[in-house]
Short mmCIF file of C-alpha atoms in Angstrom, two decimals:
data_model
loop_
_atom_site.label_atom_id
_atom_site.label_comp_id
_atom_site.label_asym_id
_atom_site.label_seq_id
_atom_site.Cartn_x
_atom_site.Cartn_y
_atom_site.Cartn_z
CA MET A 1 0.00 0.00 0.00
CA THR A 2 2.76 2.45 0.84
CA GLU A 3 6.02 3.15 -0.88
CA ALA A 4 9.19 2.33 1.02
CA VAL A 5 10.53 5.41 2.74
CA VAL A 6 13.70 6.63 1.07
CA VAL A 7 16.32 7.60 3.65
CA ASP A 8 19.13 9.77 2.33
CA ARG A 9 22.57 8.40 3.12
CA GLN A 10 23.45 11.13 5.64
CA PHE A 11 20.61 10.00 7.94
CA ASP A 12 20.45 6.96 10.22
CA ASP A 13 16.70 6.38 9.91
CA PRO A 14 13.44 8.02 8.73
CA LEU A 15 12.84 9.61 12.14
CA GLN A 16 16.19 11.43 12.12
CA GLN A 17 15.52 12.52 8.55
CA ARG A 18 12.13 13.91 9.53
CA LYS A 19 13.54 15.77 12.54
CA ALA A 20 16.20 17.34 10.30
CA SER A 21 13.48 18.47 7.87
CA ASP A 22 11.46 19.99 10.70
CA LEU A 23 14.49 21.89 11.99
CA GLY A 24 15.35 23.10 8.48
CA MET A 25 11.79 24.38 8.05
CA TRP A 26 11.84 26.24 11.36
CA VAL A 27 15.16 27.86 10.42
CA PHE A 28 13.56 28.95 7.13
CA LEU A 29 10.55 30.29 9.06
CA ALA A 30 12.92 32.26 11.31
CA THR A 31 14.36 33.96 8.19
CA GLU A 32 10.78 34.69 7.08
CA ILE A 33 10.01 36.25 10.47
CA LEU A 34 12.98 38.58 10.08
CA PHE A 35 12.24 39.34 6.42
CA LEU A 36 8.61 40.22 7.17
CA GLY A 37 9.60 41.75 10.52
CA ALA A 38 11.44 44.56 8.75
CA MET A 39 8.08 45.80 7.42
CA PHE A 40 6.65 45.78 10.93
CA VAL A 41 9.63 47.82 12.17
CA ALA A 42 9.03 50.37 9.41
CA TYR A 43 5.36 50.48 10.38
CA THR A 44 6.12 50.94 14.10
CA ALA A 45 8.62 53.75 13.48
CA SER A 46 6.13 55.58 11.23
CA ARG A 47 3.21 55.13 13.60
CA ILE A 48 5.18 56.40 16.62
CA HIS A 49 5.87 59.63 14.76
CA HIS A 50 2.45 60.10 13.17
CA PRO A 51 -0.15 58.66 15.57
CA GLU A 52 -2.99 61.02 14.48
CA ALA A 53 -2.43 60.38 10.79
CA PHE A 54 -2.37 56.61 11.33
CA ALA A 55 -5.63 56.85 13.30
CA ILE A 56 -7.33 58.74 10.45
CA ALA A 57 -5.84 56.47 7.77
CA SER A 58 -6.88 53.30 9.58
CA ARG A 59 -10.50 54.50 9.56
CA LEU A 60 -10.29 54.63 5.75
CA THR A 61 -9.62 50.89 5.50
CA ASN A 62 -12.54 48.49 5.00
CA LEU A 63 -13.15 47.02 8.45
CA THR A 64 -15.93 44.62 7.36
CA LEU A 65 -13.91 42.95 4.61
CA GLY A 66 -10.74 42.93 6.73
CA SER A 67 -12.52 41.23 9.64
CA ILE A 68 -14.23 38.65 7.42
CA ASN A 69 -10.87 37.91 5.80
CA THR A 70 -9.29 37.32 9.22
CA GLY A 71 -12.00 34.75 9.98
CA VAL A 72 -11.50 33.12 6.56
CA LEU A 73 -7.75 32.78 7.13
CA LEU A 74 -8.11 31.44 10.68
CA THR A 75 -10.54 28.81 9.36
CA SER A 76 -8.11 27.88 6.57
CA SER A 77 -5.50 27.21 9.25
CA LEU A 78 -7.92 24.81 10.97
CA MET A 79 -8.39 22.97 7.65
CA MET A 80 -4.63 22.79 7.13
CA ALA A 81 -4.04 21.44 10.65
CA LEU A 82 -6.76 18.81 10.15
CA SER A 83 -5.17 17.80 6.85
CA VAL A 84 -1.78 17.23 8.51
CA ARG A 85 -3.52 15.18 11.19
CA SER A 86 -5.37 13.07 8.60
CA THR A 87 -2.17 12.45 6.64
CA LYS A 88 -0.38 11.23 9.77
CA LEU A 89 -3.24 8.80 10.40
CA GLY A 90 -3.23 7.57 6.81
CA LEU A 91 -6.70 8.98 6.06
CA ARG A 92 -5.94 9.86 2.44
CA THR A 93 -9.39 11.06 1.32
CA ALA A 94 -9.89 13.27 4.38
CA SER A 95 -6.41 14.69 3.91
CA ILE A 96 -7.15 15.64 0.27
CA VAL A 97 -10.54 17.16 1.17
CA PHE A 98 -8.98 19.29 3.93
CA LEU A 99 -6.15 20.39 1.62
CA LEU A 100 -8.65 21.46 -1.03
CA ALA A 101 -10.71 23.29 1.62
CA THR A 102 -7.53 25.10 2.68
CA ALA A 103 -6.85 26.15 -0.91
CA VAL A 104 -10.45 27.30 -1.46
CA LEU A 105 -10.37 29.44 1.70
CA GLY A 106 -6.98 30.83 0.64
CA LEU A 107 -8.45 31.79 -2.74
CA ALA A 108 -11.49 33.32 -1.00
CA PHE A 109 -9.10 35.44 1.07
CA LEU A 110 -7.31 36.68 -2.05
CA GLY A 111 -10.65 37.36 -3.76
CA ILE A 112 -11.85 39.48 -0.82
CA LYS A 113 -8.43 41.17 -0.59
CA PHE A 114 -8.47 42.18 -4.24
CA THR A 115 -12.07 43.39 -3.92
CA GLU A 116 -10.75 45.59 -1.14
CA TYR A 117 -7.89 46.83 -3.34
CA TYR A 118 -10.47 47.72 -5.98
CA LEU A 119 -12.51 49.70 -3.42
CA ASP A 120 -9.34 51.45 -2.21
CA TRP A 121 -8.53 52.38 -5.78
CA ARG A 122 -12.08 53.66 -6.32
CA ASP A 123 -11.70 55.79 -3.18
CA HIS A 124 -8.42 57.26 -4.52
CA LEU A 125 -6.30 55.74 -1.74
CA VAL A 126 -3.53 54.24 -3.87
CA PRO A 127 -0.23 56.12 -3.35
CA VAL A 128 1.63 57.26 -6.50
CA ILE A 129 -1.06 55.98 -8.90
CA ASP A 130 -4.12 57.78 -7.55
CA PHE A 131 -3.97 59.31 -4.11
CA ALA A 132 -6.40 62.18 -3.70
CA HIS A 133 -6.75 62.49 0.07
CA ARG A 134 -6.42 66.11 1.21
CA GLY A 135 -6.16 67.58 4.68
CA PRO A 136 -3.68 68.37 7.42
CA HIS A 137 -2.11 64.88 7.51
CA ALA A 138 -2.34 63.94 3.81
CA GLY A 139 1.36 63.11 3.46
CA GLU A 140 1.47 60.88 6.53
CA ILE A 141 -1.80 59.19 5.54
CA GLU A 142 -0.18 58.40 2.21
CA THR A 143 2.73 56.84 4.15
CA PHE A 144 0.22 54.61 5.94
CA PHE A 145 -1.20 53.47 2.61
CA TYR A 146 2.29 52.80 1.23
CA LEU A 147 2.76 50.45 4.19
CA TYR A 148 -0.76 49.04 3.81
CA PHE A 149 -0.26 48.07 0.18
CA PHE A 150 3.30 46.85 0.69
CA MET A 151 2.54 44.73 3.76
CA THR A 152 -0.73 43.22 2.51
CA GLY A 153 0.85 42.80 -0.94
CA VAL A 154 3.83 40.83 0.39
CA HIS A 155 1.40 38.82 2.52
CA SER A 156 -0.80 38.08 -0.51
CA ILE A 157 2.23 36.88 -2.50
CA HIS A 158 3.09 34.52 0.35
CA LEU A 159 -0.48 33.30 0.46
CA PHE A 160 -0.53 32.74 -3.31
CA ILE A 161 2.63 30.63 -3.02
CA GLY A 162 0.91 28.77 -0.17
CA ILE A 163 -2.18 28.04 -2.29
CA VAL A 164 -0.07 26.64 -5.16
CA MET A 165 1.86 24.56 -2.61
CA VAL A 166 -1.34 23.19 -1.02
CA LEU A 167 -2.75 22.24 -4.43
CA VAL A 168 0.49 20.41 -5.30
CA LEU A 169 0.28 18.62 -1.93
CA ALA A 170 -3.32 17.60 -2.70
CA TRP A 171 -2.23 16.28 -6.10
CA MET A 172 0.66 14.33 -4.55
CA ALA A 173 -1.67 12.95 -1.87
CA TRP A 174 -4.04 11.87 -4.64
CA ARG A 175 -1.07 10.07 -6.25
CA ARG A 176 -0.53 8.24 -2.92
CA HIS A 177 2.85 9.83 -2.20
CA TYR A 178 2.11 10.25 1.52
CA SER A 179 1.48 7.72 4.25
CA PRO A 180 1.90 7.47 8.04
CA ASP A 181 5.52 6.53 7.20
CA TYR A 182 6.16 9.60 5.08
CA PHE A 183 4.25 12.88 5.42
CA THR A 184 7.06 15.46 5.73
CA PRO A 185 5.94 17.72 2.81
CA VAL A 186 2.41 18.02 4.20
CA GLU A 187 3.71 18.78 7.69
CA LEU A 188 6.19 21.42 6.47
CA GLY A 189 3.59 22.90 4.13
CA GLY A 190 1.32 23.25 7.14
CA LEU A 191 4.02 25.13 9.07
CA TYR A 192 4.39 27.58 6.17
CA TRP A 193 0.62 28.09 5.92
CA HIS A 194 0.32 28.77 9.66
CA LEU A 195 3.17 31.29 9.61
CA VAL A 196 1.47 33.23 6.81
CA ASP A 197 -1.67 33.15 8.97
CA ILE A 198 0.26 34.56 11.95
CA VAL A 199 1.55 37.44 9.80
CA TRP A 200 -2.07 38.36 9.04
CA ILE A 201 -3.02 38.01 12.72
CA PHE A 202 -0.69 40.98 13.33
CA LEU A 203 -1.52 42.89 10.15
CA TYR A 204 -5.23 42.92 10.99
CA PRO A 205 -5.11 45.05 14.20
CA LEU A 206 -2.20 47.18 12.95
CA LEU A 207 -3.92 48.21 9.71
CA TYR A 208 -7.65 48.04 10.47
CA LEU A 209 -8.03 48.71 14.20
CA VAL A 210 -5.70 51.65 14.97
CA SER A 211 -8.61 53.89 15.91
CA ARG A 212 -12.28 53.13 15.44
CA THR A 213 -13.79 55.21 18.24
CA MET B 1 3.61 1.21 9.45
CA ILE B 2 4.41 3.79 12.13
CA THR B 3 1.53 5.07 14.25
CA HIS B 4 1.71 8.66 15.37
CA PRO B 5 0.12 10.15 18.47
CA VAL B 6 -2.05 12.98 17.13
CA PRO B 7 -4.27 15.42 19.04
CA ALA B 8 -8.04 14.84 18.84
CA ILE B 9 -10.08 16.73 16.24
CA ARG B 10 -11.86 18.32 19.21
CA THR B 11 -8.62 20.02 20.26
CA TYR B 12 -8.14 21.58 16.83
CA VAL B 13 -11.76 22.76 16.67
CA LEU B 14 -11.62 24.21 20.21
CA VAL B 15 -8.47 26.16 19.28
CA TRP B 16 -10.32 27.50 16.23
CA VAL B 17 -13.25 28.56 18.45
CA GLY B 18 -10.72 30.32 20.70
CA LEU B 19 -9.20 32.11 17.71
CA ILE B 20 -12.58 33.33 16.48
CA VAL B 21 -13.58 34.50 19.98
CA LEU B 22 -10.30 36.43 20.22
CA LEU B 23 -10.97 37.94 16.79
CA LEU B 24 -14.41 39.16 17.95
CA LEU B 25 -12.88 40.48 21.19
CA THR B 26 -10.20 42.48 19.38
CA LEU B 27 -12.81 43.81 16.92
CA GLY B 28 -15.22 44.75 19.71
CA SER B 29 -12.55 46.34 21.89
CA ALA B 30 -11.60 48.66 19.03
CA PHE B 31 -14.94 50.47 19.47
CA ILE B 32 -14.37 51.21 23.17
CA PRO B 33 -12.29 54.38 23.62
CA LEU B 34 -9.34 53.41 25.84
CA GLY B 35 -6.58 55.59 24.41
CA TRP B 36 -3.30 53.69 24.32
CA GLY B 37 -5.16 50.77 25.96
CA ASN B 38 -6.70 49.91 22.56
CA ALA B 39 -3.31 49.31 21.01
CA ALA B 40 -2.20 47.29 24.06
CA ILE B 41 -5.32 45.07 23.92
CA ASN B 42 -5.02 44.58 20.15
CA LEU B 43 -1.38 43.59 20.47
CA ALA B 44 -1.98 41.29 23.45
CA ILE B 45 -4.79 39.52 21.57
CA ALA B 46 -2.64 39.16 18.44
CA VAL B 47 0.11 37.57 20.56
CA ALA B 48 -2.45 35.24 22.21
CA LYS B 49 -3.80 34.17 18.80
CA SER B 50 -0.29 33.57 17.51
CA LEU B 51 0.61 31.45 20.53
CA LEU B 52 -2.51 29.31 19.99
CA VAL B 53 -1.51 28.75 16.35
CA ILE B 54 2.14 28.10 17.21
CA PHE B 55 1.52 25.70 20.09
CA PHE B 56 -1.42 23.73 18.70
CA TYR B 57 -1.47 24.04 14.89
CA MET B 58 2.33 24.16 14.48
CA HIS B 59 2.71 21.54 17.23
CA LEU B 60 5.39 23.34 19.23
CA ARG B 61 3.60 22.19 22.39
CA SER B 62 4.84 18.66 21.79
CA ALA B 63 7.93 19.51 19.73
CA HIS B 64 11.56 18.67 20.46
CA TYR B 65 13.34 21.47 22.31
CA VAL B 66 15.66 22.07 19.33
CA LEU B 67 12.62 23.13 17.31
CA ARG B 68 11.43 25.39 20.11
CA ILE B 69 14.84 27.07 20.21
CA ALA B 70 14.80 27.58 16.43
CA ALA B 71 11.29 29.06 16.63
CA THR B 72 12.21 31.32 19.54
CA ALA B 73 15.39 32.45 17.76
CA GLY B 74 13.35 34.01 14.94
CA PHE B 75 11.28 36.11 17.33
CA PHE B 76 14.31 36.86 19.52
CA TRP B 77 16.20 38.41 16.60
CA LEU B 78 13.07 40.25 15.54
CA ALA B 79 12.93 41.76 19.04
CA ILE B 80 16.55 42.92 18.62
CA LEU B 81 15.75 44.35 15.18
CA LEU B 82 12.73 46.21 16.57
CA GLY B 83 14.37 47.26 19.85
CA LEU B 84 17.61 48.62 18.44
CA SER B 85 15.85 50.35 15.54
CA LEU B 86 13.48 52.10 17.94
CA THR B 87 16.30 53.36 20.15
CA ASP B 88 17.13 55.50 17.14
CA PHE B 89 13.63 56.39 15.92
CA VAL B 90 12.19 57.15 19.36
CA THR B 91 15.02 59.40 20.51
CA ARG B 92 15.98 61.19 17.32
CA TYR B 93 13.25 63.84 17.16
#
């Protein structure tokens, strides 16, 4: 039923190989944290200097769509976690269904996000291309929207990569590549998906909830 | 065939319920005027949500300590990046 697990020659056994893969993935995730962290540092420095402008700008974001999207992404993480669990137990069909559900929710997130971009564009909130906001803090509000588009854009690119990855995983699961003896790609894919989710967990309050009172 | 100890589906679903409740809390709290308290609550809830995801969905709760160190290292260096950058940005003006 299952293929023999291939152990590369530098490893003693499949368990050591899997532990090495897990460690490698976490080291990669640490580089991602620092790469994405730089954007958060830029955001923090700007917000400390322009608190009023960030409060006004945050009220111009679409709270309804942003909140729904947060729920969509949190649910996708549940689907991903359940898929990893199913794969470990050898429940192939359930694993594929959960992977596809993850991908569908990821696509729904991107669909809502791009709807939001369209509304921002319609409201003339896109820096450089069409930014028409006037008032005492116009320049600083534009800075906020630079950060908004850059941070959510980088996040969306990560999510897009994640969706492609999840679909490939579903295809490989369909081809019976994974079993309780070998599920490393699904497990590592799950770690990546959850990290992208965590990035959004921080983006949501920083961009949408600065000041709503 | 190796059998793996996996958490119950219930655990995963309960964590999801917790995440959604925290999302509603952070959303609701944003409409109560608390000054700097709003930012503090938002940040605390974001950290709580992240810890739920990290410990339960990313399995760090049951992970080998080497993995925990690797995971902590990322956030540790981020804290240095943020802390040292802000020593400049907070004091310059």
